[in-house]
Amino acid sequence: MLNGLTFGRGRRRGRQQRPSASDSPANDPPSSQEIMKRIDWPPPSAADYAFEGDAAIVRPYTWTRGRTRSAVDMRIEAMVSTSELGEDIEGMPQVEHRSIARLCTEPRSVAEVATTLGVPLGVAKVLLGDMAGLGLVVVHKTATGGANKAHLVLMERVLSGLRRL
């Protein structure tokens, strides 16, 4: 006996017989397999397999080739904008770089980019780091006080950005 449980030992009852098929009531509900056989399903069409875009079928970490860290260290509040080199959006070979370049024509925070693209923050940081390394985006310096203390203006900007999300 453990914690008041006997695990089937102790009082034993006589074995009960299982009910046979003839003992069951005649009004048993049909099984799900019987129901599925009765329904006349139309063949699937191409629209059943349509996605909103090719990117919808690609997992975000595939875009970064599995990398979770960027060579460029960026904070989530860092402002990023498309550089002059990055303005040639159609000339970029990677779809995700084109999406970010279009998005960052006006300065945006790393957090805004991640949210707008619908990707995890780490993925956005890696993609933006790659683009910064190629000179396609400019990472603007954040306003911080001495000894790495955040400036009040920066904190208000972050709070404002979070409220907009």
mmCIF file of N, CA and C in Angstrom, residues 27-74:
data_model
loop_
_atom_site.group_PDB
_atom_site.id
_atom_site.type_symbol
_atom_site.label_atom_id
_atom_site.label_comp_id
_atom_site.label_asym_id
_atom_site.label_seq_id
_atom_site.Cartn_x
_atom_site.Cartn_y
_atom_site.Cartn_z
ATOM 1 N N ASN A 27 -29.792 1.654 -30.309
ATOM 2 C CA ASN A 27 -29.643 3.046 -30.729
ATOM 3 C C ASN A 27 -28.245 3.580 -30.475
ATOM 4 N N ASP A 28 -27.200 2.794 -30.674
ATOM 5 C CA ASP A 28 -25.830 3.277 -30.504
ATOM 6 C C ASP A 28 -25.537 4.336 -31.561
ATOM 7 N N PRO A 29 -24.855 5.416 -31.191
ATOM 8 C CA PRO A 29 -24.500 6.427 -32.196
ATOM 9 C C PRO A 29 -23.485 5.846 -33.182
ATOM 10 N N PRO A 30 -23.510 6.314 -34.431
ATOM 11 C CA PRO A 30 -22.563 5.792 -35.422
ATOM 12 C C PRO A 30 -21.135 6.231 -35.085
ATOM 13 N N SER A 31 -20.182 5.425 -35.474
ATOM 14 C CA SER A 31 -18.777 5.764 -35.228
ATOM 15 C C SER A 31 -18.345 6.869 -36.191
ATOM 16 N N SER A 32 -17.240 7.507 -35.869
ATOM 17 C CA SER A 32 -16.752 8.590 -36.728
ATOM 18 C C SER A 32 -16.359 8.058 -38.103
ATOM 19 N N GLN A 33 -15.877 6.824 -38.161
ATOM 20 C CA GLN A 33 -15.518 6.244 -39.463
ATOM 21 C C GLN A 33 -16.755 6.062 -40.330
ATOM 22 N N GLU A 34 -17.870 5.635 -39.707
ATOM 23 C CA GLU A 34 -19.106 5.472 -40.470
ATOM 24 C C GLU A 34 -19.605 6.818 -40.990
ATOM 25 N N ILE A 35 -19.488 7.838 -40.164
ATOM 26 C CA ILE A 35 -19.931 9.177 -40.577
ATOM 27 C C ILE A 35 -19.079 9.677 -41.736
ATOM 28 N N MET A 36 -17.757 9.491 -41.654
ATOM 29 C CA MET A 36 -16.861 9.961 -42.717
ATOM 30 C C MET A 36 -17.153 9.261 -44.037
ATOM 31 N N LYS A 37 -17.574 7.992 -43.986
ATOM 32 C CA LYS A 37 -17.895 7.257 -45.215
ATOM 33 C C LYS A 37 -19.173 7.789 -45.855
ATOM 34 N N ARG A 38 -20.102 8.283 -45.031
ATOM 35 C CA ARG A 38 -21.381 8.768 -45.541
ATOM 36 C C ARG A 38 -21.269 10.125 -46.231
ATOM 37 N N ILE A 39 -20.297 10.945 -45.830
ATOM 38 C CA ILE A 39 -20.169 12.298 -46.377
ATOM 39 C C ILE A 39 -19.489 12.233 -47.737
ATOM 40 N N ASP A 40 -20.070 12.928 -48.694
ATOM 41 C CA ASP A 40 -19.501 12.982 -50.043
ATOM 42 C C ASP A 40 -18.578 14.196 -50.115
ATOM 43 N N TRP A 41 -17.282 13.986 -49.878
ATOM 44 C CA TRP A 41 -16.305 15.073 -49.857
ATOM 45 C C TRP A 41 -15.885 15.424 -51.273
ATOM 46 N N PRO A 42 -15.877 16.728 -51.626
ATOM 47 C CA PRO A 42 -15.378 17.114 -52.954
ATOM 48 C C PRO A 42 -13.854 16.977 -52.988
ATOM 49 N N PRO A 43 -13.296 16.739 -54.168
ATOM 50 C CA PRO A 43 -11.830 16.660 -54.254
ATOM 51 C C PRO A 43 -11.211 18.018 -53.921
ATOM 52 N N PRO A 44 -10.020 18.034 -53.318
ATOM 53 C CA PRO A 44 -9.389 19.307 -52.960
ATOM 54 C C PRO A 44 -9.033 20.118 -54.198
ATOM 55 N N SER A 45 -9.199 21.423 -54.085
ATOM 56 C CA SER A 45 -8.850 22.309 -55.196
ATOM 57 C C SER A 45 -7.526 22.997 -54.891
ATOM 58 N N ALA A 46 -7.014 23.721 -55.865
ATOM 59 C CA ALA A 46 -5.749 24.439 -55.676
ATOM 60 C C ALA A 46 -5.890 25.513 -54.602
ATOM 61 N N ALA A 47 -7.087 26.072 -54.449
ATOM 62 C CA ALA A 47 -7.304 27.108 -53.436
ATOM 63 C C ALA A 47 -7.147 26.560 -52.020
ATOM 64 N N ASP A 48 -7.401 25.240 -51.846
ATOM 65 C CA ASP A 48 -7.238 24.636 -50.523
ATOM 66 C C ASP A 48 -5.787 24.646 -50.076
ATOM 67 N N TYR A 49 -4.879 24.712 -51.022
ATOM 68 C CA TYR A 49 -3.456 24.673 -50.703
ATOM 69 C C TYR A 49 -2.774 26.023 -50.873
ATOM 70 N N ALA A 50 -3.541 27.057 -51.156
ATOM 71 C CA ALA A 50 -2.948 28.372 -51.418
ATOM 72 C C ALA A 50 -2.472 29.016 -50.119
ATOM 73 N N PHE A 51 -1.353 29.703 -50.211
ATOM 74 C CA PHE A 51 -0.803 30.454 -49.093
ATOM 75 C C PHE A 51 -0.807 31.922 -49.478
ATOM 76 N N GLU A 52 -0.736 32.778 -48.475
ATOM 77 C CA GLU A 52 -0.731 34.208 -48.756
ATOM 78 C C GLU A 52 0.536 34.637 -49.466
ATOM 79 N N GLY A 53 1.591 33.922 -49.274
ATOM 80 C CA GLY A 53 2.852 34.239 -49.928
ATOM 81 C C GLY A 53 3.813 33.088 -49.740
ATOM 82 N N ASP A 54 4.874 33.098 -50.516
ATOM 83 C CA ASP A 54 5.852 32.030 -50.393
ATOM 84 C C ASP A 54 6.482 32.008 -49.016
ATOM 85 N N ALA A 55 6.598 33.163 -48.384
ATOM 86 C CA ALA A 55 7.224 33.234 -47.066
ATOM 87 C C ALA A 55 6.372 32.563 -46.001
ATOM 88 N N ALA A 56 5.076 32.362 -46.274
ATOM 89 C CA ALA A 56 4.198 31.757 -45.278
ATOM 90 C C ALA A 56 4.570 30.309 -44.994
ATOM 91 N N ILE A 57 5.250 29.649 -45.917
ATOM 92 C CA ILE A 57 5.580 28.248 -45.703
ATOM 93 C C ILE A 57 7.004 28.052 -45.205
ATOM 94 N N VAL A 58 7.729 29.139 -44.995
ATOM 95 C CA VAL A 58 9.119 29.056 -44.544
ATOM 96 C C VAL A 58 9.190 29.439 -43.075
ATOM 97 N N ARG A 59 9.805 28.595 -42.268
ATOM 98 C CA ARG A 59 9.960 28.911 -40.847
ATOM 99 C C ARG A 59 10.965 30.049 -40.695
ATOM 100 N N PRO A 60 10.744 30.937 -39.725
ATOM 101 C CA PRO A 60 11.605 32.118 -39.584
ATOM 102 C C PRO A 60 13.088 31.800 -39.421
ATOM 103 N N TYR A 61 13.448 30.763 -38.656
ATOM 104 C CA TYR A 61 14.862 30.497 -38.443
ATOM 105 C C TYR A 61 15.529 29.917 -39.691
ATOM 106 N N THR A 62 14.733 29.540 -40.686
ATOM 107 C CA THR A 62 15.305 29.136 -41.968
ATOM 108 C C THR A 62 15.895 30.353 -42.665
ATOM 109 N N TRP A 63 15.273 31.506 -42.466
ATOM 110 C CA TRP A 63 15.773 32.739 -43.077
ATOM 111 C C TRP A 63 17.156 33.082 -42.571
ATOM 112 N N THR A 64 17.460 32.692 -41.335
ATOM 113 C CA THR A 64 18.761 33.020 -40.743
ATOM 114 C C THR A 64 19.733 31.851 -40.830
ATOM 115 N N ARG A 65 19.344 30.809 -41.550
ATOM 116 C CA ARG A 65 20.151 29.582 -41.670
ATOM 117 C C ARG A 65 20.451 28.996 -40.292
ATOM 118 N N GLY A 66 19.498 29.094 -39.391
ATOM 119 C CA GLY A 66 19.626 28.529 -38.058
ATOM 120 C C GLY A 66 20.394 29.376 -37.066
ATOM 121 N N ARG A 67 20.946 30.504 -37.520
ATOM 122 C CA ARG A 67 21.704 31.361 -36.598
ATOM 123 C C ARG A 67 20.752 32.080 -35.657
ATOM 124 N N THR A 68 21.175 32.216 -34.406
ATOM 125 C CA THR A 68 20.342 32.903 -33.419
ATOM 126 C C THR A 68 20.974 34.199 -32.934
ATOM 127 N N ARG A 69 22.198 34.474 -33.358
ATOM 128 C CA ARG A 69 22.889 35.711 -32.944
ATOM 129 C C ARG A 69 23.429 36.421 -34.173
ATOM 130 N N SER A 70 23.468 37.724 -34.057
ATOM 131 C CA SER A 70 23.964 38.553 -35.144
ATOM 132 C C SER A 70 25.388 39.001 -34.848
ATOM 133 N N ALA A 71 26.136 39.276 -35.893
ATOM 134 C CA ALA A 71 27.493 39.805 -35.722
ATOM 135 C C ALA A 71 27.441 41.247 -35.220
ATOM 136 N N VAL A 72 26.347 41.935 -35.502
ATOM 137 C CA VAL A 72 26.162 43.317 -35.062
ATOM 138 C C VAL A 72 25.304 43.298 -33.800
ATOM 139 N N ASP A 73 25.820 43.897 -32.725
ATOM 140 C CA ASP A 73 25.081 43.932 -31.467
ATOM 141 C C ASP A 73 24.068 45.066 -31.505
ATOM 142 N N MET A 74 22.781 44.720 -31.409
ATOM 143 C CA MET A 74 21.706 45.711 -31.447
ATOM 144 C C MET A 74 20.767 45.493 -30.282
#
